PDB file of C-alpha atoms in Angstrom:
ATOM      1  CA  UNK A   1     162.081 144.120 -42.706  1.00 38.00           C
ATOM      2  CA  UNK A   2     159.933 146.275 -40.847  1.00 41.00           C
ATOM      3  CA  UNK A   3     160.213 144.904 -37.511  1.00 40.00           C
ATOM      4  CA  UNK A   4     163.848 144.785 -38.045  1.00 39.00           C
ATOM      5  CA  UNK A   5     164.129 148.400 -38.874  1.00 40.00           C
ATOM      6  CA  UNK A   6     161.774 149.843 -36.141  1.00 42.00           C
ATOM      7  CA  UNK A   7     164.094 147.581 -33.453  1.00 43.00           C
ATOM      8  CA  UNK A   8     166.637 150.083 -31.856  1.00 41.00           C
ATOM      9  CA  UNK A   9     169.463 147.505 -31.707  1.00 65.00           C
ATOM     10  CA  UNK A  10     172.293 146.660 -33.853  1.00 75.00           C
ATOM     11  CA  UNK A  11     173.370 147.739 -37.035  1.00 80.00           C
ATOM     12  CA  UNK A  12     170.010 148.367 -38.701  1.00 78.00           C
ATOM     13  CA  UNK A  13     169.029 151.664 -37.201  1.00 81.00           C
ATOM     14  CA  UNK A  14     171.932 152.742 -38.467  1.00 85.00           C
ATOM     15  CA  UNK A  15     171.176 151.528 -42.275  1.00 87.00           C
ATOM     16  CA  UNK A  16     169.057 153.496 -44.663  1.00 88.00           C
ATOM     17  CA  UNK A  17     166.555 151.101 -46.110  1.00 89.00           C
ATOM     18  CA  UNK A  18     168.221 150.921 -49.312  1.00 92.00           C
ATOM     19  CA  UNK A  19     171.318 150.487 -47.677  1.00 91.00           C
ATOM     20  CA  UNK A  20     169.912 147.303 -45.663  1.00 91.00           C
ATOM     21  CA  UNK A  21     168.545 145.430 -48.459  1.00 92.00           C
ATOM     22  CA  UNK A  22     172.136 146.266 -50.345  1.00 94.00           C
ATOM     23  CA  UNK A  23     173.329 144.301 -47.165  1.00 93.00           C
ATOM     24  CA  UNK A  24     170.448 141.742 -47.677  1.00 93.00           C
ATOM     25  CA  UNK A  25     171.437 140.840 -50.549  1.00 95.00           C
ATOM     26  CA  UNK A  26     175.027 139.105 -50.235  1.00 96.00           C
ATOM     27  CA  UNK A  27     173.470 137.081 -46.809  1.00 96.00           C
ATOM     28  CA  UNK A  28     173.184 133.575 -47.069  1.00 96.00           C
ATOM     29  CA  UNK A  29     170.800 132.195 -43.621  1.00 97.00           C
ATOM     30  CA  UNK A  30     172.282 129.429 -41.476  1.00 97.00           C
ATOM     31  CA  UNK A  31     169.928 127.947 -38.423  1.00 98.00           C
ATOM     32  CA  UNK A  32     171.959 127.955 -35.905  1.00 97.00           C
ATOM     33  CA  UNK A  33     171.420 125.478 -32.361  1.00 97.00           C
ATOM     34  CA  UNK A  34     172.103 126.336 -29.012  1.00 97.00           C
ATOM     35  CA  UNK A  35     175.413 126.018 -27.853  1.00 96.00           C
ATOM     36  CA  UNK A  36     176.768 126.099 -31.382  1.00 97.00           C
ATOM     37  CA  UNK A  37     179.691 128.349 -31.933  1.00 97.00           C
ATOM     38  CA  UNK A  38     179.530 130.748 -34.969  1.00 97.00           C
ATOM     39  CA  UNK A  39     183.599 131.418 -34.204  1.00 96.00           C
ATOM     40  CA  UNK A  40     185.840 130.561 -32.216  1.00 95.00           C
ATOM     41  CA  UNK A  41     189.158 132.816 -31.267  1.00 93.00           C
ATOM     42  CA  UNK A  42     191.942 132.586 -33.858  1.00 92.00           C
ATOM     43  CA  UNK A  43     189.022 131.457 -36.629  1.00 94.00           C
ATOM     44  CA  UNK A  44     189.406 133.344 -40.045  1.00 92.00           C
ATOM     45  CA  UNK A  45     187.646 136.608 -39.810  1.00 91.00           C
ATOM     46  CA  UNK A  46     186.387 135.888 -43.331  1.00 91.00           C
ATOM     47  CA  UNK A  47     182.727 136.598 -42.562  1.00 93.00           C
ATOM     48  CA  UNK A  48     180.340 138.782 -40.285  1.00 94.00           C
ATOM     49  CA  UNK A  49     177.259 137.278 -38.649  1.00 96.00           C
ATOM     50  CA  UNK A  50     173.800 139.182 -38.960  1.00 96.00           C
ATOM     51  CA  UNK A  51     171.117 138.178 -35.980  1.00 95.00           C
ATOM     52  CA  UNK A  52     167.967 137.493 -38.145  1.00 94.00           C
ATOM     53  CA  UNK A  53     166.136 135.719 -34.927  1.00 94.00           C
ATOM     54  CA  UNK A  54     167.905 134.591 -31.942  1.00 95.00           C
ATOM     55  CA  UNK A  55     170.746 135.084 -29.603  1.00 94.00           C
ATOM     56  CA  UNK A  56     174.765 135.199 -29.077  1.00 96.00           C
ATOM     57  CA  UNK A  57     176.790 136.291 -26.795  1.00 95.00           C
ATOM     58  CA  UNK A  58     180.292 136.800 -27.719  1.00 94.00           C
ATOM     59  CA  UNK A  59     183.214 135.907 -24.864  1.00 94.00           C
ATOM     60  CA  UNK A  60     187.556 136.093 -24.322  1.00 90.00           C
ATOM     61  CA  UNK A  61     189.133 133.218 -22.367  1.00 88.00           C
ATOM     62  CA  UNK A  62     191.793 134.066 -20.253  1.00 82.00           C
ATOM     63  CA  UNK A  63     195.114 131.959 -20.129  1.00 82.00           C
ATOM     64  CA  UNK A  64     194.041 130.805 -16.941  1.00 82.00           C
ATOM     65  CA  UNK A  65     190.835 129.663 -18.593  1.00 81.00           C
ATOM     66  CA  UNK A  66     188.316 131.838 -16.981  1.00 84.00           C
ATOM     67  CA  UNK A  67     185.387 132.925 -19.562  1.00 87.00           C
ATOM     68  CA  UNK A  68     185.089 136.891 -19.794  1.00 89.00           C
ATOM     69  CA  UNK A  69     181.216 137.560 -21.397  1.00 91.00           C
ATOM     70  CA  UNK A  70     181.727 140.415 -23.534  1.00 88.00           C
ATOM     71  CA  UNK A  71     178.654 141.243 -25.280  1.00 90.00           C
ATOM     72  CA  UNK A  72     174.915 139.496 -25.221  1.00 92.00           C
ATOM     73  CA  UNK A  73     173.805 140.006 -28.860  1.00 93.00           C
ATOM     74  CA  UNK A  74     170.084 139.659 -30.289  1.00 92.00           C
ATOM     75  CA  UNK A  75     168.220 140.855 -33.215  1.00 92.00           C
ATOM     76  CA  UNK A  76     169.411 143.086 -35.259  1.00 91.00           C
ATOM     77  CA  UNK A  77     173.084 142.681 -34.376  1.00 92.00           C
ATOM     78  CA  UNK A  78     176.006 142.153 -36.574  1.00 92.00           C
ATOM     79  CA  UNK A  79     178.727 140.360 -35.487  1.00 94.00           C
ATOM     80  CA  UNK A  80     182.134 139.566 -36.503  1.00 90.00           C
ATOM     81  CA  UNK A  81     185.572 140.947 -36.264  1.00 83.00           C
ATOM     82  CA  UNK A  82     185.704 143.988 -38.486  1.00 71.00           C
ATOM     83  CA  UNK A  83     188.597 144.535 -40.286  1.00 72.00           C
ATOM     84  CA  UNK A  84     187.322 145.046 -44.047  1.00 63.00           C
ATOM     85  CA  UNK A  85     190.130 145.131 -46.827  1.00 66.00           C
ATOM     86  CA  UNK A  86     192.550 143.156 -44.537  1.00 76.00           C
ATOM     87  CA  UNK A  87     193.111 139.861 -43.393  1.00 81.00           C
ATOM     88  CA  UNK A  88     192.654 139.550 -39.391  1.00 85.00           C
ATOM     89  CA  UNK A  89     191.720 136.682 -37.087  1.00 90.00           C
ATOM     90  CA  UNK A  90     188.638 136.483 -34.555  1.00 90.00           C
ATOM     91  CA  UNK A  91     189.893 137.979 -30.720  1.00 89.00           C
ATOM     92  CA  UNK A  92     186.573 136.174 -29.439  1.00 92.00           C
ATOM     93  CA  UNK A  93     184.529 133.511 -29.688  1.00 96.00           C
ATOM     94  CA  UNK A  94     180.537 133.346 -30.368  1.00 97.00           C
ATOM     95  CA  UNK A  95     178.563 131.442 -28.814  1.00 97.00           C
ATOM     96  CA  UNK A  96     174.662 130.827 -30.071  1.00 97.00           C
ATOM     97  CA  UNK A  97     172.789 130.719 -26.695  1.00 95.00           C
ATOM     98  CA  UNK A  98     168.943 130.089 -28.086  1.00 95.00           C
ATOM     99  CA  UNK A  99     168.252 128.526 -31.552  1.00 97.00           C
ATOM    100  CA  UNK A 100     169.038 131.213 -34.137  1.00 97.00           C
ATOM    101  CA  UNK A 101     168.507 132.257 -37.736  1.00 97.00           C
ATOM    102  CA  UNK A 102     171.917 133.753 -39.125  1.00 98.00           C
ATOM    103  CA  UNK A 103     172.847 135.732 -42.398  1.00 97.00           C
ATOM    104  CA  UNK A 104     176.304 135.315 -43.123  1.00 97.00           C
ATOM    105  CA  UNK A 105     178.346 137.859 -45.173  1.00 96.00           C
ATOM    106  CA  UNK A 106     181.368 136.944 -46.631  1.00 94.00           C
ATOM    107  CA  UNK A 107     183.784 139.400 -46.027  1.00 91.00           C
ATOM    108  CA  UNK A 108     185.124 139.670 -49.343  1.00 91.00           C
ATOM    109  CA  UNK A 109     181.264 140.314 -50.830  1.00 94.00           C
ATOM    110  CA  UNK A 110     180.997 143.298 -48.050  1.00 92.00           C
ATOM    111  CA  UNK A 111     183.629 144.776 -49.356  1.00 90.00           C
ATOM    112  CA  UNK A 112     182.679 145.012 -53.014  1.00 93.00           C
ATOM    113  CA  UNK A 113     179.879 146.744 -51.536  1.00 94.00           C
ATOM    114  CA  UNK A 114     181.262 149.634 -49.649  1.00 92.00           C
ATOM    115  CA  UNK A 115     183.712 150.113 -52.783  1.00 93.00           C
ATOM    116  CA  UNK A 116     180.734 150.269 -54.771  1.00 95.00           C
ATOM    117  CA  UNK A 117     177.897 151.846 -52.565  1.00 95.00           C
ATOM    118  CA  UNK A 118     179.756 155.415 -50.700  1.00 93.00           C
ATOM    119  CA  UNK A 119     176.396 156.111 -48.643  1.00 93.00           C
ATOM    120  CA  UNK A 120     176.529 152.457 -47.056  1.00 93.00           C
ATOM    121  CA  UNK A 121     180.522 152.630 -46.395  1.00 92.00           C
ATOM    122  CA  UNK A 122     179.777 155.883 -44.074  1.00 93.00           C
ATOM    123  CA  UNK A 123     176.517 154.063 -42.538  1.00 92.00           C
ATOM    124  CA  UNK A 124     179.007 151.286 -41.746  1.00 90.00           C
ATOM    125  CA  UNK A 125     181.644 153.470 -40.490  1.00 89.00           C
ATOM    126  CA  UNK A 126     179.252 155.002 -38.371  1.00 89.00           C
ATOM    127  CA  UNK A 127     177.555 151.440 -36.881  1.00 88.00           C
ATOM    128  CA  UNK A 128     181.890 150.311 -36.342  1.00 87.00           C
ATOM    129  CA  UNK A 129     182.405 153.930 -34.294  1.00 87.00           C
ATOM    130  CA  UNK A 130     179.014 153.213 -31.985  1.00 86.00           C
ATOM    131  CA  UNK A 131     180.371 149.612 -31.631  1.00 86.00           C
ATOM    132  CA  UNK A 132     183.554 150.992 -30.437  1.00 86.00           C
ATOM    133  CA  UNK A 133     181.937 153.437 -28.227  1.00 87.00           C
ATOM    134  CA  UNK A 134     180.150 150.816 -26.616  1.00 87.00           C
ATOM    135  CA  UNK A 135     183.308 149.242 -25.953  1.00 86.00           C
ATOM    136  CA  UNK A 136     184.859 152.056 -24.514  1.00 87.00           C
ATOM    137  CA  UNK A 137     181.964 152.591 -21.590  1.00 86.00           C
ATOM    138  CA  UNK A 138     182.202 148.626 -20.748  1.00 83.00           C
ATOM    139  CA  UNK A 139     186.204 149.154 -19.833  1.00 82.00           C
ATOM    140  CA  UNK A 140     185.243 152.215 -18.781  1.00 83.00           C
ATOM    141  CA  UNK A 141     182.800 151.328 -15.602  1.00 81.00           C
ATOM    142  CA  UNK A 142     184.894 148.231 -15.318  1.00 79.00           C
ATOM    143  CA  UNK A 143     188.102 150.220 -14.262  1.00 79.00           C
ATOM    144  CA  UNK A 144     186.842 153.345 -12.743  1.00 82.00           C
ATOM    145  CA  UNK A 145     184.175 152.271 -10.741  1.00 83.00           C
ATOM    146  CA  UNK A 146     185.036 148.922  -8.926  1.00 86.00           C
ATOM    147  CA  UNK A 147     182.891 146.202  -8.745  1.00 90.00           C
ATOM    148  CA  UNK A 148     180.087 147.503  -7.689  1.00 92.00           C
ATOM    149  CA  UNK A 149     179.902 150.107 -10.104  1.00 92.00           C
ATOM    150  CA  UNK A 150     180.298 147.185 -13.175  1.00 92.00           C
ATOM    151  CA  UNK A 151     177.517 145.814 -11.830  1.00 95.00           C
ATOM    152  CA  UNK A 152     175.348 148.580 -11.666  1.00 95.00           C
ATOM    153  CA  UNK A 153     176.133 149.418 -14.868  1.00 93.00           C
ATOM    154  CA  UNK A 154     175.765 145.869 -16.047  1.00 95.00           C
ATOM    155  CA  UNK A 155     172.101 145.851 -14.428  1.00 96.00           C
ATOM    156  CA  UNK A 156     171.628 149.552 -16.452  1.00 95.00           C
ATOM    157  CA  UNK A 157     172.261 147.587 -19.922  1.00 93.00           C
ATOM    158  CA  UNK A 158     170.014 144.802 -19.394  1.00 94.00           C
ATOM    159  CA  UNK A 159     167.357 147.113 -18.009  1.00 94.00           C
ATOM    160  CA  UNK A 160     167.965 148.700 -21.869  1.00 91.00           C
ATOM    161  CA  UNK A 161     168.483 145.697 -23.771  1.00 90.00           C
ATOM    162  CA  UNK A 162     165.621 143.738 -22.515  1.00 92.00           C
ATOM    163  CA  UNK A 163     163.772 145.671 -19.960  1.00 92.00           C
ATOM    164  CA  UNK A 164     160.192 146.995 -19.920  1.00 93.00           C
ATOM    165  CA  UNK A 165     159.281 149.615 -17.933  1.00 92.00           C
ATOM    166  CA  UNK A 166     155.649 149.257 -15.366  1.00 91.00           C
ATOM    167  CA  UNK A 167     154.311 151.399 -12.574  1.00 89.00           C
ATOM    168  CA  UNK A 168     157.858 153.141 -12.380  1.00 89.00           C
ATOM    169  CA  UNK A 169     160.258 150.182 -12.494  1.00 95.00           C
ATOM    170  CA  UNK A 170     162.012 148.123 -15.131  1.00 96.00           C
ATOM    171  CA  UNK A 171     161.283 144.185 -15.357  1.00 96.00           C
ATOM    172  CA  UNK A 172     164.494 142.925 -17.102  1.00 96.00           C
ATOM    173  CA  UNK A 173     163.015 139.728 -19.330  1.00 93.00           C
ATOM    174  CA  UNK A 174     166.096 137.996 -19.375  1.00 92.00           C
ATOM    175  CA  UNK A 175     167.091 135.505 -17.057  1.00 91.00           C
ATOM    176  CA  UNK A 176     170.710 135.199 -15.867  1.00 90.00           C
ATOM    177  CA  UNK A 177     172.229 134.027 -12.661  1.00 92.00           C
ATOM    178  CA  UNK A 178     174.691 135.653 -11.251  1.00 93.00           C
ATOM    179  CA  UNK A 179     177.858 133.651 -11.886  1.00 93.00           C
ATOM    180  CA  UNK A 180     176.964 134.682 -15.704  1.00 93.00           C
ATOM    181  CA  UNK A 181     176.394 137.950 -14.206  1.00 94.00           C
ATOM    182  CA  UNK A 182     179.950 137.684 -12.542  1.00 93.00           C
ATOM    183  CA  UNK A 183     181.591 136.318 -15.889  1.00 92.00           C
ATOM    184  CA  UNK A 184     180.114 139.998 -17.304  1.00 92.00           C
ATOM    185  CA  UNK A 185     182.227 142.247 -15.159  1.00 91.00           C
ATOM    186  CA  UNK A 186     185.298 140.221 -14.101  1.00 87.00           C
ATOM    187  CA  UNK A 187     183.762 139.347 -10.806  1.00 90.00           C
ATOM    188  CA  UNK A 188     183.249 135.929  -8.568  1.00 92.00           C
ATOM    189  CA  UNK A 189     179.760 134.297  -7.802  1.00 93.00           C
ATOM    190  CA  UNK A 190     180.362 135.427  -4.169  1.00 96.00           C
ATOM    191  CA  UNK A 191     181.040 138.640  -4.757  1.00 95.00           C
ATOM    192  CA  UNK A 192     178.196 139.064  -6.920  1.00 96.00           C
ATOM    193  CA  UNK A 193     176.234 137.171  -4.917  1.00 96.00           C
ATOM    194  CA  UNK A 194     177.127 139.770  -2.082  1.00 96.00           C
ATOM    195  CA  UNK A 195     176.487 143.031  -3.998  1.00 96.00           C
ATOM    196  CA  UNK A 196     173.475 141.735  -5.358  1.00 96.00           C
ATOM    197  CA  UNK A 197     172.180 141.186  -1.592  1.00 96.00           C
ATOM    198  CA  UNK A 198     173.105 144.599  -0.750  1.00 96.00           C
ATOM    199  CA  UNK A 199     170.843 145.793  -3.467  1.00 97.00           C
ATOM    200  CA  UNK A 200     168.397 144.013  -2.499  1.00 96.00           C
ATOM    201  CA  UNK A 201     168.350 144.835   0.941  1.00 96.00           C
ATOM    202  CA  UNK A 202     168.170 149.107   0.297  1.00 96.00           C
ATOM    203  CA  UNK A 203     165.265 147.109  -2.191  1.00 96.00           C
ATOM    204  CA  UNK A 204     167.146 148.980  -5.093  1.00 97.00           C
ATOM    205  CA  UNK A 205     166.243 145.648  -7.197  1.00 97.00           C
ATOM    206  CA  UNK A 206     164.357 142.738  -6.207  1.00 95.00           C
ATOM    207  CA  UNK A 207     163.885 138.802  -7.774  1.00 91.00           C
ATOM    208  CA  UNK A 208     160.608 137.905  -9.310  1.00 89.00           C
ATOM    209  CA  UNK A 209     160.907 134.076  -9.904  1.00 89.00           C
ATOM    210  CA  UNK A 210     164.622 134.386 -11.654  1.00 86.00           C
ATOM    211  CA  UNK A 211     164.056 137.611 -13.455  1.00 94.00           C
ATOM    212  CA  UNK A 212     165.514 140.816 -11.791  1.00 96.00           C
ATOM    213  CA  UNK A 213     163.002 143.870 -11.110  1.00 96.00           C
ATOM    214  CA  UNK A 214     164.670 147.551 -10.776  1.00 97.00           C
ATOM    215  CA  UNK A 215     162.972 149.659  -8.757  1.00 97.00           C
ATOM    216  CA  UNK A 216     165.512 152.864  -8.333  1.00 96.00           C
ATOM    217  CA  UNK A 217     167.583 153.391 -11.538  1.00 95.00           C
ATOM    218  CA  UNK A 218     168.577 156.470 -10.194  1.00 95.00           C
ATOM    219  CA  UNK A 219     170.573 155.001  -7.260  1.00 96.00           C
ATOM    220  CA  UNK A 220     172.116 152.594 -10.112  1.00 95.00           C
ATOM    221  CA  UNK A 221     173.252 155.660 -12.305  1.00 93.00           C
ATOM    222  CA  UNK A 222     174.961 157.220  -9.045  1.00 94.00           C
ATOM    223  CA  UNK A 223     176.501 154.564  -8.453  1.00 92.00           C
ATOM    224  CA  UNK A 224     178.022 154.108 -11.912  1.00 90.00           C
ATOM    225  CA  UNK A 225     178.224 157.789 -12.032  1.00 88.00           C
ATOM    226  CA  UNK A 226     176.427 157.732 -15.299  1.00 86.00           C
ATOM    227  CA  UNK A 227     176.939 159.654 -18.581  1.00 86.00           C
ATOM    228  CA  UNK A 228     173.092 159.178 -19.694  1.00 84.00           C
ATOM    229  CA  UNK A 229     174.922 157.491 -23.189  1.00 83.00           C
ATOM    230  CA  UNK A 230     172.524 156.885 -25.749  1.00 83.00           C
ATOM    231  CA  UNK A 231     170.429 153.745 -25.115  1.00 81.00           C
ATOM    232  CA  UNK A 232     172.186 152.645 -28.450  1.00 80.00           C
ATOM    233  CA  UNK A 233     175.844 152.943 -26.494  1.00 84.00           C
ATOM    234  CA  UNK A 234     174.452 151.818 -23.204  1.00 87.00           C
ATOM    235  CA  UNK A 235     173.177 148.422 -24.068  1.00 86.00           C
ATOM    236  CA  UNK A 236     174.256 144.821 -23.624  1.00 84.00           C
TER     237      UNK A 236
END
């Protein structure tokens, strides 16, 4: 519980203690394996998913069947289609991308809650406007800024989500190549591939062995023309 609660991702900052362990209490755990999917679009949206340990990224297929990554979840996350007190189906699919521990909440056990509990229902409305926040930047840098500036931006969140910070630059710990980083903002390999060299080249970022080093965030956040959003809006 601790760690959980002192991890700035997800829904738990958001939670009062009591409030989490309200939401503890109607989760069941699943282990999840890699590559496993915990919905698929059109699925029931009968349940959310809570990240105990692990990873997901949740993605939209195109008609043309091109994969569109729209979030990279971890610890800490919830995730699910949220429509409480209505029936709905899933827009996306989840993928598990490491081997994961799960709570599942049954939609219909959530909801009993926030009837019952009025301090968790506006902790929970509160987590659902941040998610939709979040949201509205990714669209946001995706249609106002071109490529280039989805990338930046892209590079920004992953420098927040799973960066540390040494001698003035930010070690993302995350591998990904770059036609995941292309499936991320709409993009091809080649053009990533291309941007990404560019960057390189001013040495705005460099490669360490597969993991990407920032060393100017600043030239990243002009690019992107950056709002300085919260770290818990501005995150993958």
């Amino acid at each position: 519980m601790e760690t959980l609660m002192n991890k700035m991702e997800g829904i738990v900052p958001v939670l009062s203690e009591d409030s989490y362990e309200k939401l503890k209490s109607i989760m069941y755990t699943r282990n999840m394996e890699k590559g496993s999917y915990l919905f698929r679009e059109s699925d029931a949206a009968d349940k959310l998913f809570f990240i105990i340990q692990g990873r997901v990224r949740t993605t939209k297929t195109s008609d043309s069947g091109r994969v569109f990554t729209m979030y990279l979840h971890q610890q800490g996350d919830l995730v699910g289609q949220m429509d409480p007190f209505q029936d709905s189906v899933h827009n996306f699919s989840a993928e598990v991308t490491e081997n994961s521990r799960i709570g599942v909440i049954q939609r219909k056990d959530l909801e009993v809650l926030l009837w019952q509990h009025s301090d968790l229902a506006l902790e929970f409305m509160k987590w659902m406007g941040l998610m939709h926040r979040m949201t509205q930047t990714k669209f946001r840098d995706l249609m106002m800024f071109g490529k280039t500036g989805a990338l930046c931006s892209l590079l920004i969140r992953l420098g927040n989500s799973y960066g540390t910070e040494k001698d003035g630059r930010i070690h993302i710990g995350l591998k990904m190549n770059n036609t995941e980083m292309a499936d991320m903002i709409g993009a091809t390999r080649e053009s990533v591939n291309r941007m990404l060299g560019d960057l390189k080249k001013d040495q705005v970022i460099e490669n360490n062995d597969g993991y990407v080093i920032i060393n100017d965030i600043n030239y990243l956040r002009d690019i992107c023309h950056c709002e300085n959003c919260p770290k818990a809006i501005c995150r993958m």
